[in-house]
Amino acid sequence: MRITKTFQGGLAGTSTVHMLSVADIEGSPTAYVAVERFTGELNGRKGSFVPQHSAPGSHGEQIAIRVVQGTGSGDLAGITGAFEITQSEDGSHSYVLEYTLG
């Protein structure tokens, strides 16, 4: 699946996500992996980087999203970090990115 996302706030820009997901026998999503290319600004620094997603299941397991080392460009060269994700009841997502720039 291919998804386009728009970010607002301290992380502002767009990304294209390439995702592979698995459903259980009832058709409910159970696990997914994805990579995306974010392009925009992070707290005023312009560039891009690649987050990698991993969610082992839908039974309370933690979704892991980390910045792939070596993928930062522009002012974001050397970025490393991880995202914390929160999904609202309306389906929208909020992210907190803990990062360092090397």
mmCIF file of N, CA and C in Angstrom:
data_model
loop_
_atom_site.group_PDB
_atom_site.id
_atom_site.type_symbol
_atom_site.label_atom_id
_atom_site.label_comp_id
_atom_site.label_asym_id
_atom_site.label_seq_id
_atom_site.Cartn_x
_atom_site.Cartn_y
_atom_site.Cartn_z
ATOM 1 N N MET A 1 0.841 -1.150 0.000
ATOM 2 C CA MET A 1 0.000 0.000 0.000
ATOM 3 C C MET A 1 0.899 1.230 0.000
ATOM 4 N N ARG A 2 0.485 2.274 -0.672
ATOM 5 C CA ARG A 2 1.212 3.541 -0.703
ATOM 6 C C ARG A 2 0.321 4.619 -0.096
ATOM 7 N N ILE A 3 0.873 5.367 0.864
ATOM 8 C CA ILE A 3 0.128 6.397 1.581
ATOM 9 C C ILE A 3 0.925 7.693 1.517
ATOM 10 N N THR A 4 0.239 8.819 1.325
ATOM 11 C CA THR A 4 0.857 10.134 1.403
ATOM 12 C C THR A 4 0.384 10.804 2.680
ATOM 13 N N LYS A 5 1.331 11.346 3.467
ATOM 14 C CA LYS A 5 0.993 11.983 4.736
ATOM 15 C C LYS A 5 1.464 13.435 4.733
ATOM 16 N N THR A 6 0.750 14.275 5.499
ATOM 17 C CA THR A 6 1.115 15.667 5.707
ATOM 18 C C THR A 6 1.310 15.887 7.193
ATOM 19 N N PHE A 7 2.409 16.539 7.561
ATOM 20 C CA PHE A 7 2.731 16.816 8.954
ATOM 21 C C PHE A 7 2.637 18.312 9.213
ATOM 22 N N GLN A 8 2.176 18.675 10.413
ATOM 23 C CA GLN A 8 2.097 20.064 10.846
ATOM 24 C C GLN A 8 2.660 20.174 12.247
ATOM 25 N N GLY A 9 3.238 21.311 12.563
ATOM 26 C CA GLY A 9 3.821 21.521 13.880
ATOM 27 C C GLY A 9 5.327 21.603 13.767
ATOM 28 N N GLY A 10 6.055 21.144 14.800
ATOM 29 C CA GLY A 10 7.504 21.159 14.782
ATOM 30 C C GLY A 10 8.081 20.304 13.667
ATOM 31 N N LEU A 11 7.348 19.269 13.279
ATOM 32 C CA LEU A 11 7.679 18.424 12.130
ATOM 33 C C LEU A 11 6.662 18.782 11.051
ATOM 34 N N ALA A 12 7.105 19.536 10.043
ATOM 35 C CA ALA A 12 6.182 20.036 9.018
ATOM 36 C C ALA A 12 6.679 19.631 7.646
ATOM 37 N N GLY A 13 5.823 18.980 6.889
ATOM 38 C CA GLY A 13 6.199 18.552 5.548
ATOM 39 C C GLY A 13 5.314 17.425 5.075
ATOM 40 N N THR A 14 5.835 16.631 4.156
ATOM 41 C CA THR A 14 5.073 15.515 3.597
ATOM 42 C C THR A 14 5.933 14.265 3.576
ATOM 43 N N SER A 15 5.261 13.143 3.452
ATOM 44 C CA SER A 15 5.982 11.884 3.296
ATOM 45 C C SER A 15 5.167 10.941 2.426
ATOM 46 N N THR A 16 5.883 10.004 1.830
ATOM 47 C CA THR A 16 5.266 8.915 1.098
ATOM 48 C C THR A 16 5.648 7.629 1.814
ATOM 49 N N VAL A 17 4.633 6.859 2.181
ATOM 50 C CA VAL A 17 4.820 5.624 2.944
ATOM 51 C C VAL A 17 4.578 4.427 2.026
ATOM 52 N N HIS A 18 5.442 3.440 2.124
ATOM 53 C CA HIS A 18 5.238 2.156 1.454
ATOM 54 C C HIS A 18 5.058 1.127 2.560
ATOM 55 N N MET A 19 3.865 0.509 2.615
ATOM 56 C CA MET A 19 3.494 -0.332 3.743
ATOM 57 C C MET A 19 3.020 -1.709 3.279
ATOM 58 N N LEU A 20 3.362 -2.704 4.073
ATOM 59 C CA LEU A 20 2.884 -4.068 3.888
ATOM 60 C C LEU A 20 2.192 -4.457 5.188
ATOM 61 N N SER A 21 0.932 -4.888 5.104
ATOM 62 C CA SER A 21 0.205 -5.267 6.312
ATOM 63 C C SER A 21 -0.384 -6.666 6.176
ATOM 64 N N VAL A 22 -0.697 -7.243 7.333
ATOM 65 C CA VAL A 22 -1.249 -8.588 7.407
ATOM 66 C C VAL A 22 -2.568 -8.511 8.172
ATOM 67 N N ALA A 23 -3.566 -9.261 7.706
ATOM 68 C CA ALA A 23 -4.865 -9.292 8.371
ATOM 69 C C ALA A 23 -5.113 -10.686 8.942
ATOM 70 N N ASP A 24 -5.939 -10.736 10.003
ATOM 71 C CA ASP A 24 -6.313 -12.035 10.557
ATOM 72 C C ASP A 24 -7.424 -12.649 9.705
ATOM 73 N N ILE A 25 -7.933 -13.796 10.092
ATOM 74 C CA ILE A 25 -8.928 -14.489 9.259
ATOM 75 C C ILE A 25 -10.247 -13.739 9.168
ATOM 76 N N GLU A 26 -10.502 -12.791 10.107
ATOM 77 C CA GLU A 26 -11.703 -11.959 10.012
ATOM 78 C C GLU A 26 -11.480 -10.703 9.181
ATOM 79 N N GLY A 27 -10.238 -10.464 8.743
ATOM 80 C CA GLY A 27 -9.939 -9.296 7.925
ATOM 81 C C GLY A 27 -9.450 -8.086 8.698
ATOM 82 N N SER A 28 -9.276 -8.220 10.008
ATOM 83 C CA SER A 28 -8.777 -7.102 10.813
ATOM 84 C C SER A 28 -7.258 -7.045 10.720
ATOM 85 N N PRO A 29 -6.680 -5.811 10.631
ATOM 86 C CA PRO A 29 -5.223 -5.702 10.550
ATOM 87 C C PRO A 29 -4.572 -6.253 11.812
ATOM 88 N N THR A 30 -3.484 -7.001 11.646
ATOM 89 C CA THR A 30 -2.811 -7.575 12.803
ATOM 90 C C THR A 30 -1.350 -7.159 12.921
ATOM 91 N N ALA A 31 -0.686 -6.868 11.818
ATOM 92 C CA ALA A 31 0.720 -6.473 11.868
ATOM 93 C C ALA A 31 1.048 -5.694 10.606
ATOM 94 N N TYR A 32 2.103 -4.849 10.701
ATOM 95 C CA TYR A 32 2.550 -4.154 9.500
ATOM 96 C C TYR A 32 4.017 -3.769 9.616
ATOM 97 N N VAL A 33 4.624 -3.553 8.456
ATOM 98 C CA VAL A 33 5.951 -2.965 8.339
ATOM 99 C C VAL A 33 5.848 -1.882 7.266
ATOM 100 N N ALA A 34 6.651 -0.837 7.411
ATOM 101 C CA ALA A 34 6.596 0.252 6.435
ATOM 102 C C ALA A 34 7.887 1.055 6.481
ATOM 103 N N VAL A 35 8.177 1.712 5.365
ATOM 104 C CA VAL A 35 9.217 2.726 5.295
ATOM 105 C C VAL A 35 8.595 3.937 4.614
ATOM 106 N N GLU A 36 9.092 5.109 4.985
ATOM 107 C CA GLU A 36 8.593 6.330 4.361
ATOM 108 C C GLU A 36 9.734 7.319 4.203
ATOM 109 N N ARG A 37 9.588 8.240 3.285
ATOM 110 C CA ARG A 37 10.559 9.310 3.086
ATOM 111 C C ARG A 37 9.869 10.621 3.483
ATOM 112 N N PHE A 38 10.314 11.212 4.604
ATOM 113 C CA PHE A 38 9.803 12.505 5.042
ATOM 114 C C PHE A 38 10.656 13.602 4.418
ATOM 115 N N THR A 39 10.010 14.651 3.898
ATOM 116 C CA THR A 39 10.692 15.826 3.368
ATOM 117 C C THR A 39 10.008 17.060 3.917
ATOM 118 N N GLY A 40 10.793 17.941 4.512
ATOM 119 C CA GLY A 40 10.219 19.158 5.063
ATOM 120 C C GLY A 40 11.144 19.791 6.082
ATOM 121 N N GLU A 41 10.555 20.204 7.229
ATOM 122 C CA GLU A 41 11.306 20.870 8.271
ATOM 123 C C GLU A 41 11.070 20.210 9.621
ATOM 124 N N LEU A 42 12.108 20.156 10.405
ATOM 125 C CA LEU A 42 12.036 19.699 11.788
ATOM 126 C C LEU A 42 12.588 20.832 12.641
ATOM 127 N N ASN A 43 11.698 21.504 13.346
ATOM 128 C CA ASN A 43 12.078 22.654 14.178
ATOM 129 C C ASN A 43 12.952 23.649 13.419
ATOM 130 N N GLY A 44 12.524 23.971 12.182
ATOM 131 C CA GLY A 44 13.203 24.969 11.364
ATOM 132 C C GLY A 44 14.362 24.456 10.539
ATOM 133 N N ARG A 45 14.740 23.192 10.685
ATOM 134 C CA ARG A 45 15.840 22.607 9.910
ATOM 135 C C ARG A 45 15.247 21.868 8.712
ATOM 136 N N LYS A 46 15.687 22.216 7.513
ATOM 137 C CA LYS A 46 15.137 21.633 6.285
ATOM 138 C C LYS A 46 15.936 20.416 5.848
ATOM 139 N N GLY A 47 15.207 19.425 5.346
ATOM 140 C CA GLY A 47 15.857 18.228 4.826
ATOM 141 C C GLY A 47 14.891 17.076 4.729
ATOM 142 N N SER A 48 15.454 15.874 4.732
ATOM 143 C CA SER A 48 14.625 14.670 4.651
ATOM 144 C C SER A 48 15.288 13.560 5.451
ATOM 145 N N PHE A 49 14.496 12.513 5.745
ATOM 146 C CA PHE A 49 14.992 11.307 6.396
ATOM 147 C C PHE A 49 13.962 10.207 6.215
ATOM 148 N N VAL A 50 14.363 8.980 6.547
ATOM 149 C CA VAL A 50 13.489 7.821 6.360
ATOM 150 C C VAL A 50 13.134 7.200 7.709
ATOM 151 N N PRO A 51 11.851 7.238 8.109
ATOM 152 C CA PRO A 51 11.391 6.464 9.254
ATOM 153 C C PRO A 51 11.025 5.038 8.824
ATOM 154 N N GLN A 52 11.320 4.078 9.697
ATOM 155 C CA GLN A 52 10.971 2.673 9.471
ATOM 156 C C GLN A 52 9.983 2.263 10.559
ATOM 157 N N HIS A 53 8.857 1.653 10.156
ATOM 158 C CA HIS A 53 7.796 1.241 11.077
ATOM 159 C C HIS A 53 7.810 -0.269 11.257
ATOM 160 N N SER A 54 7.429 -0.705 12.459
ATOM 161 C CA SER A 54 7.245 -2.124 12.720
ATOM 162 C C SER A 54 6.182 -2.275 13.801
ATOM 163 N N ALA A 55 5.132 -3.010 13.495
ATOM 164 C CA ALA A 55 4.080 -3.297 14.471
ATOM 165 C C ALA A 55 3.818 -4.792 14.428
ATOM 166 N N PRO A 56 4.190 -5.510 15.486
ATOM 167 C CA PRO A 56 4.107 -6.965 15.449
ATOM 168 C C PRO A 56 2.699 -7.521 15.541
ATOM 169 N N GLY A 57 1.713 -6.732 15.970
ATOM 170 C CA GLY A 57 0.355 -7.254 16.079
ATOM 171 C C GLY A 57 -0.612 -6.206 16.569
ATOM 172 N N SER A 58 -1.868 -6.574 16.711
ATOM 173 C CA SER A 58 -2.909 -5.621 17.113
ATOM 174 C C SER A 58 -3.436 -5.915 18.505
ATOM 175 N N HIS A 59 -2.690 -6.622 19.301
ATOM 176 C CA HIS A 59 -3.167 -7.006 20.632
ATOM 177 C C HIS A 59 -2.391 -6.290 21.727
ATOM 178 N N GLY A 60 -2.149 -4.978 21.523
ATOM 179 C CA GLY A 60 -1.477 -4.177 22.523
ATOM 180 C C GLY A 60 0.026 -4.096 22.370
ATOM 181 N N GLU A 61 0.589 -4.736 21.354
ATOM 182 C CA GLU A 61 2.019 -4.641 21.139
ATOM 183 C C GLU A 61 2.387 -3.214 20.722
ATOM 184 N N GLN A 62 3.573 -2.802 21.084
ATOM 185 C CA GLN A 62 4.040 -1.450 20.804
ATOM 186 C C GLN A 62 4.442 -1.297 19.336
ATOM 187 N N ILE A 63 3.997 -0.214 18.719
ATOM 188 C CA ILE A 63 4.442 0.149 17.383
ATOM 189 C C ILE A 63 5.805 0.814 17.527
ATOM 190 N N ALA A 64 6.760 0.385 16.752
ATOM 191 C CA ALA A 64 8.093 0.983 16.771
ATOM 192 C C ALA A 64 8.313 1.755 15.476
ATOM 193 N N ILE A 65 8.696 3.020 15.603
ATOM 194 C CA ILE A 65 9.039 3.829 14.433
ATOM 195 C C ILE A 65 10.374 4.493 14.751
ATOM 196 N N ARG A 66 11.378 4.179 13.942
ATOM 197 C CA ARG A 66 12.699 4.756 14.183
ATOM 198 C C ARG A 66 13.228 5.386 12.910
ATOM 199 N N VAL A 67 14.094 6.373 13.085
ATOM 200 C CA VAL A 67 14.755 6.999 11.948
ATOM 201 C C VAL A 67 15.889 6.078 11.512
ATOM 202 N N VAL A 68 15.916 5.738 10.234
ATOM 203 C CA VAL A 68 16.960 4.867 9.705
ATOM 204 C C VAL A 68 18.269 5.665 9.640
ATOM 205 N N GLN A 69 19.282 5.167 10.337
ATOM 206 C CA GLN A 69 20.565 5.839 10.404
ATOM 207 C C GLN A 69 21.159 6.020 9.008
ATOM 208 N N GLY A 70 21.687 7.208 8.744
ATOM 209 C CA GLY A 70 22.335 7.487 7.470
ATOM 210 C C GLY A 70 21.406 8.005 6.399
ATOM 211 N N THR A 71 20.106 8.219 6.701
ATOM 212 C CA THR A 71 19.167 8.661 5.670
ATOM 213 C C THR A 71 18.873 10.153 5.721
ATOM 214 N N GLY A 72 19.382 10.867 6.713
ATOM 215 C CA GLY A 72 19.128 12.301 6.816
ATOM 216 C C GLY A 72 19.867 13.082 5.737
ATOM 217 N N SER A 73 19.206 14.137 5.232
ATOM 218 C CA SER A 73 19.828 14.996 4.231
ATOM 219 C C SER A 73 19.624 16.459 4.615
ATOM 220 N N GLY A 74 20.358 17.348 3.956
ATOM 221 C CA GLY A 74 20.248 18.773 4.232
ATOM 222 C C GLY A 74 20.605 19.069 5.679
ATOM 223 N N ASP A 75 19.810 19.951 6.313
ATOM 224 C CA ASP A 75 20.028 20.294 7.717
ATOM 225 C C ASP A 75 19.755 19.123 8.655
ATOM 226 N N LEU A 76 19.168 18.049 8.146
ATOM 227 C CA LEU A 76 18.834 16.875 8.971
ATOM 228 C C LEU A 76 19.840 15.730 8.788
ATOM 229 N N ALA A 77 20.966 16.021 8.141
ATOM 230 C CA ALA A 77 22.010 15.002 7.989
ATOM 231 C C ALA A 77 22.475 14.555 9.373
ATOM 232 N N GLY A 78 22.641 13.256 9.547
ATOM 233 C CA GLY A 78 23.093 12.698 10.816
ATOM 234 C C GLY A 78 21.998 12.471 11.840
ATOM 235 N N ILE A 79 20.742 12.685 11.471
ATOM 236 C CA ILE A 79 19.642 12.509 12.424
ATOM 237 C C ILE A 79 19.484 11.044 12.818
ATOM 238 N N THR A 80 19.223 10.815 14.092
ATOM 239 C CA THR A 80 18.826 9.514 14.616
ATOM 240 C C THR A 80 17.682 9.770 15.580
ATOM 241 N N GLY A 81 16.851 8.768 15.819
ATOM 242 C CA GLY A 81 15.773 8.960 16.771
ATOM 243 C C GLY A 81 14.658 7.962 16.602
ATOM 244 N N ALA A 82 13.607 8.196 17.389
ATOM 245 C CA ALA A 82 12.444 7.317 17.374
ATOM 246 C C ALA A 82 11.182 8.134 17.614
ATOM 247 N N PHE A 83 10.087 7.653 17.057
ATOM 248 C CA PHE A 83 8.783 8.296 17.189
ATOM 249 C C PHE A 83 7.942 7.574 18.224
ATOM 250 N N GLU A 84 7.140 8.328 18.947
ATOM 251 C CA GLU A 84 6.051 7.782 19.751
ATOM 252 C C GLU A 84 4.780 8.214 19.039
ATOM 253 N N ILE A 85 3.855 7.288 18.836
ATOM 254 C CA ILE A 85 2.648 7.567 18.061
ATOM 255 C C ILE A 85 1.412 7.403 18.940
ATOM 256 N N THR A 86 0.453 8.312 18.740
ATOM 257 C CA THR A 86 -0.840 8.238 19.415
ATOM 258 C C THR A 86 -1.924 8.352 18.353
ATOM 259 N N GLN A 87 -2.873 7.414 18.366
ATOM 260 C CA GLN A 87 -3.978 7.461 17.410
ATOM 261 C C GLN A 87 -5.239 7.879 18.139
ATOM 262 N N SER A 88 -5.892 8.940 17.630
ATOM 263 C CA SER A 88 -7.138 9.432 18.206
ATOM 264 C C SER A 88 -8.310 8.591 17.728
ATOM 265 N N GLU A 89 -9.433 8.726 18.425
ATOM 266 C CA GLU A 89 -10.637 7.976 18.032
ATOM 267 C C GLU A 89 -11.099 8.324 16.629
ATOM 268 N N ASP A 90 -10.815 9.566 16.158
ATOM 269 C CA ASP A 90 -11.228 9.963 14.809
ATOM 270 C C ASP A 90 -10.290 9.431 13.731
ATOM 271 N N GLY A 91 -9.236 8.677 14.140
ATOM 272 C CA GLY A 91 -8.306 8.083 13.187
ATOM 273 C C GLY A 91 -7.057 8.907 12.928
ATOM 274 N N SER A 92 -7.034 10.155 13.400
ATOM 275 C CA SER A 92 -5.843 10.980 13.202
ATOM 276 C C SER A 92 -4.708 10.495 14.103
ATOM 277 N N HIS A 93 -3.485 10.829 13.714
ATOM 278 C CA HIS A 93 -2.304 10.410 14.453
ATOM 279 C C HIS A 93 -1.524 11.624 14.928
ATOM 280 N N SER A 94 -0.940 11.512 16.103
ATOM 281 C CA SER A 94 -0.008 12.510 16.623
ATOM 282 C C SER A 94 1.308 11.809 16.891
ATOM 283 N N TYR A 95 2.405 12.511 16.657
ATOM 284 C CA TYR A 95 3.729 11.944 16.828
ATOM 285 C C TYR A 95 4.569 12.807 17.751
ATOM 286 N N VAL A 96 5.405 12.165 18.550
ATOM 287 C CA VAL A 96 6.465 12.836 19.286
ATOM 288 C C VAL A 96 7.757 12.195 18.793
ATOM 289 N N LEU A 97 8.666 13.030 18.296
ATOM 290 C CA LEU A 97 9.942 12.538 17.781
ATOM 291 C C LEU A 97 11.054 12.941 18.737
ATOM 292 N N GLU A 98 11.680 11.954 19.345
ATOM 293 C CA GLU A 98 12.876 12.181 20.153
ATOM 294 C C GLU A 98 14.057 11.938 19.237
ATOM 295 N N TYR A 99 14.905 12.950 19.038
ATOM 296 C CA TYR A 99 15.966 12.809 18.044
ATOM 297 C C TYR A 99 17.242 13.518 18.492
ATOM 298 N N THR A 100 18.320 13.143 17.843
ATOM 299 C CA THR A 100 19.586 13.858 17.951
ATOM 300 C C THR A 100 20.127 14.054 16.545
ATOM 301 N N LEU A 101 20.894 15.116 16.387
ATOM 302 C CA LEU A 101 21.566 15.380 15.115
ATOM 303 C C LEU A 101 23.052 15.198 15.331
ATOM 304 N N GLY A 102 23.658 14.346 14.486
ATOM 305 C CA GLY A 102 25.080 14.044 14.624
ATOM 306 C C GLY A 102 25.944 14.864 13.739
#
